[in-house]
Coordinates of C-alpha atoms in Angstrom, one line a residue:
M1 CA 27.2 57.9 25.2
G2 CA 27.9 54.8 23.1
P3 CA 25.6 53.0 20.7
T4 CA 24.4 50.9 23.6
G5 CA 23.6 53.7 25.9
A6 CA 21.6 55.5 23.3
L7 CA 19.8 52.1 22.8
A8 CA 19.0 51.9 26.5
A9 CA 17.7 55.6 26.7
L10 CA 15.9 55.0 23.8
L11 CA 13.9 51.9 25.4
L12 CA 13.2 54.0 28.4
V13 CA 11.9 56.6 26.5
A14 CA 9.6 54.2 24.6
A15 CA 8.6 52.6 28.1
R16 CA 7.5 56.0 29.4
E17 CA 5.6 56.9 26.6
R18 CA 3.8 53.5 26.2
P19 CA 3.9 51.8 29.6
E20 CA 2.0 48.8 28.4
V21 CA 4.8 47.8 25.7
S22 CA 7.7 46.4 27.8
A23 CA 9.9 43.5 28.0
A24 CA 8.4 42.6 31.5
T25 CA 4.9 42.5 30.1
A26 CA 5.6 40.9 26.5
S27 CA 4.4 37.4 26.1
P28 CA 6.3 34.9 24.4
V29 CA 5.8 34.0 20.9
V30 CA 3.8 31.0 20.3
I31 CA 4.2 29.3 17.0
H32 CA 1.1 26.9 15.7
A33 CA 1.2 24.2 13.3
P34 CA -1.0 25.0 10.2
N35 CA -4.6 24.1 10.7
V36 CA -5.4 24.2 7.0
A37 CA -3.3 22.3 4.3
T38 CA -2.0 24.4 1.6
D39 CA -2.0 23.0 -2.1
S40 CA 1.5 22.6 -1.7
M41 CA 1.2 20.2 1.5
K42 CA -1.8 18.4 -0.3
A43 CA 0.1 17.7 -3.2
S44 CA 3.3 16.5 -0.9
A45 CA 0.8 14.0 0.7
A46 CA -0.5 12.8 -2.5
I47 CA 2.7 12.1 -4.2
R48 CA 3.7 10.2 -1.0
E49 CA 0.5 8.0 -1.5
Y50 CA 1.4 7.4 -4.9
L51 CA 4.9 6.3 -4.1
D52 CA 3.4 4.1 -1.3
A53 CA 0.8 2.7 -3.9
S54 CA 3.9 2.4 -6.5
K55 CA 5.9 0.2 -3.8
E56 CA 2.4 -2.0 -3.1
R57 CA 2.1 -2.6 -7.0
D58 CA 6.2 -3.3 -7.2
S59 CA 5.3 -6.0 -4.4
V60 CA 2.1 -7.4 -6.1
V61 CA 4.0 -7.8 -9.4
R62 CA 7.0 -9.4 -7.9
R63 CA 4.5 -12.0 -6.0
A64 CA 2.8 -12.5 -9.5
R65 CA 6.4 -13.3 -11.2
E66 CA 7.1 -15.6 -8.3
A67 CA 3.5 -17.4 -8.5
R68 CA 3.9 -17.8 -12.3
Q69 CA 7.3 -19.9 -11.5
E70 CA 6.1 -21.7 -8.3
A71 CA 2.4 -22.1 -8.4
P72 CA 1.4 -21.6 -12.2
A73 CA -2.3 -22.4 -11.1
A74 CA -2.4 -19.2 -8.8
Y75 CA -1.0 -17.1 -11.5
A76 CA -4.3 -15.7 -13.0
E77 CA -5.3 -14.9 -9.5
H78 CA -1.9 -13.0 -9.2
L79 CA -2.7 -11.2 -12.6
G80 CA -6.0 -9.9 -11.3
R81 CA -4.4 -8.5 -8.1
V82 CA -1.7 -6.9 -10.3
Q83 CA -4.4 -5.3 -12.3
A84 CA -6.0 -4.3 -8.7
A85 CA -2.6 -2.9 -7.9
Q86 CA -2.0 -1.1 -11.2
N87 CA -5.2 0.6 -11.1
S88 CA -4.7 2.1 -7.6
T89 CA -1.3 3.2 -8.6
T90 CA -3.0 5.0 -11.6
T91 CA -5.7 6.6 -9.5
A92 CA -3.2 7.7 -6.7
L93 CA -0.8 9.1 -9.6
D94 CA -4.1 10.7 -11.1
A95 CA -4.7 12.8 -8.0
A96 CA -1.2 13.5 -7.1
S97 CA -0.7 15.1 -10.9
G98 CA -3.8 17.2 -10.4
L99 CA -2.9 18.4 -6.9
Q100 CA 0.8 19.2 -8.1
A101 CA -0.5 21.1 -11.0
R102 CA -2.8 23.3 -8.9
A103 CA 0.0 23.7 -6.2
A104 CA 2.6 24.9 -9.0
G105 CA -0.1 27.3 -10.3
A106 CA -0.6 28.9 -7.1
A107 CA 3.2 29.3 -6.2
Q108 CA 3.4 30.8 -9.8
S109 CA 0.9 33.1 -9.1
E110 CA 2.2 34.1 -5.6
L111 CA 5.6 34.8 -7.3
R112 CA 4.1 36.9 -10.2
A113 CA 2.5 38.9 -6.9
L114 CA 5.7 39.2 -4.9
E115 CA 7.7 39.7 -8.2
S116 CA 5.2 42.9 -8.9
E117 CA 5.4 43.8 -5.3
Y118 CA 9.2 43.9 -5.3
Q119 CA 9.5 45.9 -8.4
A120 CA 7.2 48.6 -6.9
K121 CA 9.5 48.6 -3.8
A122 CA 12.5 49.1 -6.0
Q123 CA 10.8 51.8 -7.9
R124 CA 10.1 53.5 -4.8
L125 CA 13.7 53.2 -3.5
A126 CA 15.1 54.4 -6.6
A127 CA 13.1 57.5 -6.8
G128 CA 14.2 58.2 -3.3
R129 CA 18.1 58.6 -2.1
A130 CA 18.7 55.1 -1.1
G131 CA 21.9 54.9 -3.4
A132 CA 23.2 58.4 -2.7
D133 CA 26.9 58.6 -1.7
F134 CA 26.0 60.3 1.8
G135 CA 29.8 60.1 3.0
A136 CA 30.9 62.3 0.1
E137 CA 28.0 64.6 0.7
A138 CA 29.1 64.7 4.6
R139 CA 32.7 65.7 3.4
D140 CA 31.4 68.4 1.0
L141 CA 29.1 69.9 3.8
K142 CA 32.0 69.8 6.4
L143 CA 34.2 71.6 4.2
R144 CA 31.4 74.3 3.4
L145 CA 30.7 75.1 6.9
A146 CA 34.2 75.1 7.6
G147 CA 34.9 78.0 4.9
G148 CA 36.9 75.7 2.8
P149 CA 36.6 75.4 -1.0
R150 CA 33.2 75.3 -2.9

Protein backbone atom coordinates (compact mmCIF):
# COMPACT_ATOMS: atom_id res chain seq x y z
CA MET A 1 0.00 0.00 0.00
CA GLY A 2 1.46 3.35 -1.02
CA PRO A 3 1.30 6.62 0.88
CA THR A 4 -2.00 7.57 -0.74
CA GLY A 5 -3.59 4.26 0.18
CA ALA A 6 -2.35 4.57 3.75
CA LEU A 7 -3.82 8.05 4.00
CA ALA A 8 -7.15 6.87 2.62
CA ALA A 9 -7.22 3.98 5.11
CA LEU A 10 -6.44 6.36 7.95
CA LEU A 11 -9.25 8.68 6.89
CA LEU A 12 -11.70 5.79 6.71
CA VAL A 13 -10.77 4.66 10.21
CA ALA A 14 -11.10 8.23 11.49
CA ALA A 15 -14.51 8.55 9.83
CA ARG A 16 -15.69 5.33 11.49
CA GLU A 17 -14.40 6.45 14.88
CA ARG A 18 -15.86 9.94 14.65
CA PRO A 19 -18.64 10.01 12.07
CA GLU A 20 -19.46 13.64 12.84
CA VAL A 21 -16.08 14.61 11.34
CA SER A 22 -16.02 13.94 7.65
CA ALA A 23 -15.39 15.80 4.43
CA ALA A 24 -19.08 15.63 3.54
CA THR A 25 -20.22 17.44 6.67
CA ALA A 26 -17.35 19.93 6.92
CA SER A 27 -18.53 23.47 6.42
CA PRO A 28 -16.35 25.91 4.50
CA VAL A 29 -14.23 28.32 6.49
CA VAL A 30 -15.53 31.87 6.47
CA ILE A 31 -13.03 34.63 7.07
CA HIS A 32 -14.56 37.78 8.51
CA ALA A 33 -13.09 41.25 8.43
CA PRO A 34 -11.90 42.45 11.84
CA ASN A 35 -14.62 44.21 13.80
CA VAL A 36 -12.27 45.88 16.29
CA ALA A 37 -9.48 48.18 15.17
CA THR A 38 -6.06 47.21 16.49
CA ASP A 39 -3.51 49.77 17.66
CA SER A 40 -1.69 49.33 14.37
CA MET A 41 -4.86 49.91 12.34
CA LYS A 42 -5.63 53.05 14.35
CA ALA A 43 -2.09 54.34 13.84
CA SER A 44 -2.26 53.70 10.09
CA ALA A 45 -5.55 55.57 9.84
CA ALA A 46 -4.14 58.48 11.86
CA ILE A 47 -1.07 58.65 9.63
CA ARG A 48 -3.32 58.77 6.56
CA GLU A 49 -5.31 61.59 8.17
CA TYR A 50 -2.07 63.47 8.88
CA LEU A 51 -0.94 63.06 5.27
CA ASP A 52 -4.31 64.34 4.05
CA ALA A 53 -4.12 67.33 6.43
CA SER A 54 -0.57 67.98 5.26
CA LYS A 55 -1.67 68.00 1.61
CA GLU A 56 -4.45 70.41 2.48
CA ARG A 57 -2.00 72.67 4.35
CA ASP A 58 0.35 72.65 1.36
CA SER A 59 -2.55 73.68 -0.87
CA VAL A 60 -3.48 76.52 1.50
CA VAL A 61 0.15 77.74 1.59
CA ARG A 62 0.32 77.66 -2.21
CA ARG A 63 -2.90 79.71 -2.45
CA ALA A 64 -1.51 82.19 0.12
CA ARG A 65 1.66 82.66 -1.97
CA GLU A 66 -0.47 83.23 -5.03
CA ALA A 67 -2.62 85.73 -3.12
CA ARG A 68 0.47 87.65 -2.02
CA GLN A 69 1.40 88.20 -5.67
CA GLU A 70 -2.05 88.53 -7.23
CA ALA A 71 -4.28 89.92 -4.46
CA PRO A 72 -2.20 91.57 -1.74
CA ALA A 73 -5.32 92.83 0.06
CA ALA A 74 -6.45 89.21 0.67
CA TYR A 75 -3.02 88.07 1.89
CA ALA A 76 -3.81 88.61 5.60
CA GLU A 77 -6.92 86.46 5.30
CA HIS A 78 -4.89 83.74 3.59
CA LEU A 79 -2.32 83.84 6.40
CA GLY A 80 -5.14 83.10 8.84
CA ARG A 81 -6.10 80.11 6.74
CA VAL A 82 -2.46 78.96 6.68
CA GLN A 83 -2.36 79.16 10.47
CA ALA A 84 -5.60 77.15 10.79
CA ALA A 85 -4.34 74.55 8.31
CA GLN A 86 -1.02 74.33 10.16
CA ASN A 87 -2.85 73.86 13.47
CA SER A 88 -4.97 71.03 12.05
CA THR A 89 -1.86 69.40 10.57
CA THR A 90 -0.07 69.63 13.92
CA THR A 91 -3.08 68.17 15.72
CA ALA A 92 -3.22 65.27 13.24
CA LEU A 93 0.51 64.69 13.64
CA ASP A 94 0.24 64.62 17.43
CA ALA A 95 -2.59 62.08 17.22
CA ALA A 96 -0.67 59.93 14.74
CA SER A 97 2.48 60.10 16.83
CA GLY A 98 0.70 58.93 19.98
CA LEU A 99 -1.11 56.12 18.21
CA GLN A 100 2.08 55.02 16.43
CA ALA A 101 3.95 54.91 19.75
CA ARG A 102 1.19 52.78 21.26
CA ALA A 103 1.19 50.44 18.22
CA ALA A 104 4.98 50.10 18.37
CA GLY A 105 4.80 49.32 22.09
CA ALA A 106 2.15 46.67 21.51
CA ALA A 107 4.20 45.12 18.71
CA GLN A 108 7.33 45.05 20.88
CA SER A 109 5.53 43.43 23.80
CA GLU A 110 3.99 40.86 21.46
CA LEU A 111 7.43 40.20 19.99
CA ARG A 112 8.94 39.65 23.45
CA ALA A 113 6.12 37.24 24.35
CA LEU A 114 6.58 35.29 21.12
CA GLU A 115 10.36 35.18 21.53
CA SER A 116 10.02 33.67 25.00
CA GLU A 117 7.43 31.20 23.70
CA TYR A 118 9.71 30.09 20.86
CA GLN A 119 12.71 29.88 23.18
CA ALA A 120 10.71 27.55 25.42
CA LYS A 121 9.76 25.45 22.38
CA ALA A 122 13.39 25.32 21.25
CA GLN A 123 14.46 24.16 24.71
CA ARG A 124 11.82 21.40 24.68
CA LEU A 125 12.95 20.31 21.22
CA ALA A 126 16.61 20.34 22.24
CA ALA A 127 15.79 18.17 25.27
CA GLY A 128 14.20 15.57 23.00
CA ARG A 129 15.69 13.63 20.13
CA ALA A 130 14.57 15.94 17.33
CA GLY A 131 18.12 16.40 16.01
CA ALA A 132 19.17 12.75 16.28
CA ASP A 133 20.54 10.90 13.24
CA PHE A 134 17.75 8.35 12.89
CA GLY A 135 19.09 7.05 9.59
CA ALA A 136 22.37 6.00 11.22
CA GLU A 137 20.50 4.47 14.15
CA ALA A 138 18.31 2.49 11.76
CA ARG A 139 21.36 1.15 9.90
CA ASP A 140 23.03 0.15 13.19
CA LEU A 141 19.86 -1.58 14.37
CA LYS A 142 19.53 -3.41 11.06
CA LEU A 143 23.11 -4.64 11.39
CA ARG A 144 22.58 -5.80 14.98
CA LEU A 145 19.34 -7.60 14.11
CA ALA A 146 21.06 -9.30 11.18
CA GLY A 147 23.84 -10.46 13.52
CA GLY A 148 26.47 -8.17 11.99
CA PRO A 149 29.31 -6.32 13.77
CA ARG A 150 28.48 -4.46 16.94
